[in-house]
Each structure stands twice: as C-alpha cells, then as structure tokens.
PDB file of C-alpha atoms in Angstrom:
ATOM      1  CA  MET J   1     100.040  73.783  66.595  1.00 88.00           C
ATOM      2  CA  VAL J   2      97.445  74.818  69.025  1.00 95.00           C
ATOM      3  CA  THR J   3      94.550  76.295  67.220  1.00 95.00           C
ATOM      4  CA  ASP J   4      93.707  72.871  65.788  1.00 95.00           C
ATOM      5  CA  THR J   5      93.736  71.153  69.338  1.00 95.00           C
ATOM      6  CA  ASP J   6      90.869  70.182  71.518  1.00 96.00           C
ATOM      7  CA  GLY J   7      92.405  72.330  74.246  1.00 96.00           C
ATOM      8  CA  TYR J   8      92.012  75.517  71.973  1.00 97.00           C
ATOM      9  CA  ILE J   9      88.324  74.537  71.472  1.00 96.00           C
ATOM     10  CA  HIS J  10      87.850  74.272  75.217  1.00 97.00           C
ATOM     11  CA  ILE J  11      89.418  77.734  75.781  1.00 97.00           C
ATOM     12  CA  ILE J  12      87.160  79.243  73.252  1.00 95.00           C
ATOM     13  CA  GLU J  13      84.192  77.563  74.813  1.00 96.00           C
ATOM     14  CA  TYR J  14      85.422  79.055  78.184  1.00 97.00           C
ATOM     15  CA  LEU J  15      85.622  82.403  76.605  1.00 96.00           C
ATOM     16  CA  THR J  16      81.984  82.267  75.143  1.00 93.00           C
ATOM     17  CA  GLU J  17      80.737  81.137  78.545  1.00 95.00           C
ATOM     18  CA  HIS J  18      82.134  84.385  79.941  1.00 95.00           C
ATOM     19  CA  LEU J  19      80.996  86.731  77.253  1.00 93.00           C
ATOM     20  CA  SER J  20      78.328  88.266  79.569  1.00 93.00           C
ATOM     21  CA  LEU J  21      81.358  89.966  81.217  1.00 93.00           C
ATOM     22  CA  PHE J  22      81.629  92.119  78.301  1.00 90.00           C
ATOM     23  CA  GLU J  23      78.069  92.697  77.410  1.00 85.00           C
ATOM     24  CA  ASN J  24      76.415  96.045  78.597  1.00 77.00           C
ATOM     25  CA  SER J  25      79.358  96.601  81.115  1.00 74.00           C
ATOM     26  CA  THR J  26      80.185  99.695  82.632  1.00 73.00           C
ATOM     27  CA  VAL J  27      83.554 101.347  83.334  1.00 68.00           C
ATOM     28  CA  ALA J  28      83.920 103.101  86.792  1.00 59.00           C
ATOM     29  CA  GLU J  29      86.572 105.445  85.724  1.00 65.00           C
ATOM     30  CA  GLN J  30      87.345 106.313  82.182  1.00 67.00           C
ATOM     31  CA  SER J  31      89.825 103.922  80.812  1.00 75.00           C
ATOM     32  CA  ASN J  32      92.226 104.566  78.189  1.00 86.00           C
ATOM     33  CA  GLU J  33      92.601 100.805  77.435  1.00 92.00           C
ATOM     34  CA  THR J  34      90.142  99.085  75.099  1.00 93.00           C
ATOM     35  CA  VAL J  35      89.206  95.386  75.152  1.00 94.00           C
ATOM     36  CA  MET J  36      91.243  94.754  72.205  1.00 95.00           C
ATOM     37  CA  SER J  37      94.422  96.610  73.216  1.00 96.00           C
ATOM     38  CA  VAL J  38      94.308  94.738  76.697  1.00 97.00           C
ATOM     39  CA  ILE J  39      94.055  91.383  74.706  1.00 97.00           C
ATOM     40  CA  GLU J  40      97.036  92.342  72.507  1.00 96.00           C
ATOM     41  CA  VAL J  41      99.184  93.235  75.615  1.00 97.00           C
ATOM     42  CA  GLU J  42      98.208  90.247  77.688  1.00 98.00           C
ATOM     43  CA  LEU J  43      98.598  87.745  74.935  1.00 97.00           C
ATOM     44  CA  GLY J  44     101.774  89.379  73.760  1.00 97.00           C
ATOM     45  CA  GLU J  45     103.494  89.174  77.248  1.00 98.00           C
ATOM     46  CA  GLN J  46     102.338  85.506  77.620  1.00 97.00           C
ATOM     47  CA  ILE J  47     103.776  84.658  74.159  1.00 97.00           C
ATOM     48  CA  ILE J  48     106.950  86.433  75.133  1.00 96.00           C
ATOM     49  CA  ASN J  49     107.182  84.137  78.135  1.00 97.00           C
ATOM     50  CA  VAL J  50     106.648  81.034  76.021  1.00 97.00           C
ATOM     51  CA  CYS J  51     109.406  81.922  73.819  1.00 95.00           C
ATOM     52  CA  SER J  52     111.849  83.007  76.742  1.00 95.00           C
ATOM     53  CA  GLN J  53     111.078  79.860  78.617  1.00 95.00           C
ATOM     54  CA  ASN J  54     111.814  77.686  75.851  1.00 93.00           C
ATOM     55  CA  LYS J  55     115.062  78.949  74.487  1.00 92.00           C
ATOM     56  CA  ASN J  56     115.606  75.529  72.561  1.00 93.00           C
ATOM     57  CA  LEU J  57     112.703  76.585  70.001  1.00 95.00           C
ATOM     58  CA  THR J  58     113.964  76.931  66.460  1.00 95.00           C
ATOM     59  CA  PHE J  59     113.371  79.904  64.305  1.00 95.00           C
ATOM     60  CA  ASN J  60     110.736  77.842  62.466  1.00 95.00           C
ATOM     61  CA  GLN J  61     109.023  76.989  65.662  1.00 94.00           C
ATOM     62  CA  ARG J  62     108.971  80.480  66.737  1.00 95.00           C
ATOM     63  CA  ASN J  63     107.476  81.705  63.452  1.00 96.00           C
ATOM     64  CA  ALA J  64     104.760  79.023  63.895  1.00 96.00           C
ATOM     65  CA  ILE J  65     103.966  80.341  67.299  1.00 96.00           C
ATOM     66  CA  ILE J  66     103.629  83.932  65.762  1.00 95.00           C
ATOM     67  CA  ARG J  67     101.305  82.517  63.068  1.00 96.00           C
ATOM     68  CA  GLU J  68      99.116  80.733  65.633  1.00 97.00           C
ATOM     69  CA  VAL J  69      98.947  83.833  67.742  1.00 97.00           C
ATOM     70  CA  ASP J  70      97.852  85.817  64.654  1.00 96.00           C
ATOM     71  CA  ALA J  71      95.097  83.226  64.197  1.00 97.00           C
ATOM     72  CA  ILE J  72      94.055  83.457  67.799  1.00 97.00           C
ATOM     73  CA  LEU J  73      93.886  87.312  67.552  1.00 96.00           C
ATOM     74  CA  TYR J  74      91.763  87.022  64.448  1.00 96.00           C
ATOM     75  CA  ASP J  75      89.406  84.619  66.318  1.00 95.00           C
ATOM     76  CA  LEU J  76      89.157  87.092  69.120  1.00 96.00           C
ATOM     77  CA  GLN J  77      88.528  89.954  66.825  1.00 94.00           C
ATOM     78  CA  GLU J  78      85.618  87.921  65.470  1.00 94.00           C
ATOM     79  CA  VAL J  79      84.300  87.129  68.984  1.00 92.00           C
ATOM     80  CA  PHE J  80      84.720  90.836  70.316  1.00 93.00           C
ATOM     81  CA  SER J  81      83.810  92.510  66.914  1.00 92.00           C
ATOM     82  CA  GLY J  82      81.120  94.540  68.373  1.00 90.00           C
ATOM     83  CA  ILE J  83      83.051  95.627  71.458  1.00 91.00           C
ATOM     84  CA  MET J  84      86.626  95.477  70.726  1.00 91.00           C
ATOM     85  CA  ASP J  85      87.174  99.312  70.911  1.00 90.00           C
ATOM     86  CA  ASN J  86      85.090  99.640  74.144  1.00 90.00           C
ATOM     87  CA  PRO J  87      86.861 100.691  77.370  1.00 90.00           C
ATOM     88  CA  VAL J  88      87.852  97.763  79.560  1.00 92.00           C
ATOM     89  CA  ASN J  89      86.922  97.541  83.246  1.00 91.00           C
ATOM     90  CA  ALA J  90      88.871  95.775  85.880  1.00 90.00           C
ATOM     91  CA  GLU J  91      86.872  92.538  85.936  1.00 93.00           C
ATOM     92  CA  GLN J  92      87.186  92.322  82.178  1.00 94.00           C
ATOM     93  CA  HIS J  93      91.023  92.949  82.424  1.00 95.00           C
ATOM     94  CA  ALA J  94      91.290  90.166  84.920  1.00 97.00           C
ATOM     95  CA  PHE J  95      89.559  87.727  82.592  1.00 97.00           C
ATOM     96  CA  ILE J  96      91.665  88.582  79.609  1.00 97.00           C
ATOM     97  CA  THR J  97      94.594  88.096  81.807  1.00 98.00           C
ATOM     98  CA  GLU J  98      93.494  84.623  82.779  1.00 98.00           C
ATOM     99  CA  PHE J  99      92.383  83.918  79.194  1.00 98.00           C
ATOM    100  CA  ALA J 100      96.060  84.868  77.937  1.00 98.00           C
ATOM    101  CA  CYS J 101      97.417  82.615  80.686  1.00 98.00           C
ATOM    102  CA  LEU J 102      95.381  79.705  79.469  1.00 98.00           C
ATOM    103  CA  ILE J 103      96.643  80.131  75.986  1.00 98.00           C
ATOM    104  CA  LYS J 104     100.222  80.259  77.188  1.00 97.00           C
ATOM    105  CA  ASN J 105      99.489  77.044  79.156  1.00 97.00           C
ATOM    106  CA  LEU J 106      98.273  75.536  75.891  1.00 97.00           C
ATOM    107  CA  PHE J 107     101.352  76.576  74.087  1.00 97.00           C
ATOM    108  CA  ASP J 108     103.490  75.093  76.854  1.00 95.00           C
ATOM    109  CA  SER J 109     101.702  71.686  76.718  1.00 95.00           C
ATOM    110  CA  VAL J 110     102.155  71.473  72.810  1.00 94.00           C
ATOM    111  CA  ILE J 111     105.777  72.413  72.996  1.00 93.00           C
ATOM    112  CA  ASN J 112     106.565  69.928  75.954  1.00 90.00           C
ATOM    113  CA  ALA J 113     104.653  67.119  74.281  1.00 89.00           C
ATOM    114  CA  ASP J 114     107.065  67.224  71.411  1.00 64.00           C
TER     115      ASP J 114
END
C-alpha cells in the first residue's frame, strides 16, 4: 500500500536527513516519554485520523493499513534502535509529530488515488 511507494522512500530519506536531532541530544527537563513511545502515540493518532476520515474503507483495507503501520514501526525501530528508549525533547517531539503527519498524508494520497 504505502511502504512500497516512492513517497515512503522519500519520507524515510527525510528522516535520515534529520537523524542528527536524535544524536547526542539533551533533555532540558526529565521526560517520561521515550522516542519510541512518542512515535507510537503520534503515528497511532494519525492512523486513527486516516480511518475516521475515510469511513468508506472496507475491513480488509483497514487491516492492510494496520499491517502497513506495523511495517513502518518495524522500520522505525531499526532506524532508532540505539536510542528508542531515550527521553524525548521538545524538538524531537515536534519532528516526530511532523513525520507522523507525513505518513498520514501518504496514506491519504494512496487511498484517494484508488
């Protein structure tokens, strides 16, 4: 659906271009949120938006979206393997939110192209 598109490749390239945000970062105040927990929450919220905005999706299409999100999370776990349990700072949180929105937009474009 989306993980085999050029758009997904571009989003992953965008992520790798911004990995410096996550290297040797500091958290001004102790955060209870980790990089991976923020990714899961933000991506989850965007996928809920995709499904709620596209009420005509079939059960099979919704299942395909969930499988795609699992694949995306797996990819992100690979990219962030060394830092996924690190506390997240405000700048990282903002980037993750933006990244999740890009993923949502990619789903929207694929769904609306059909």
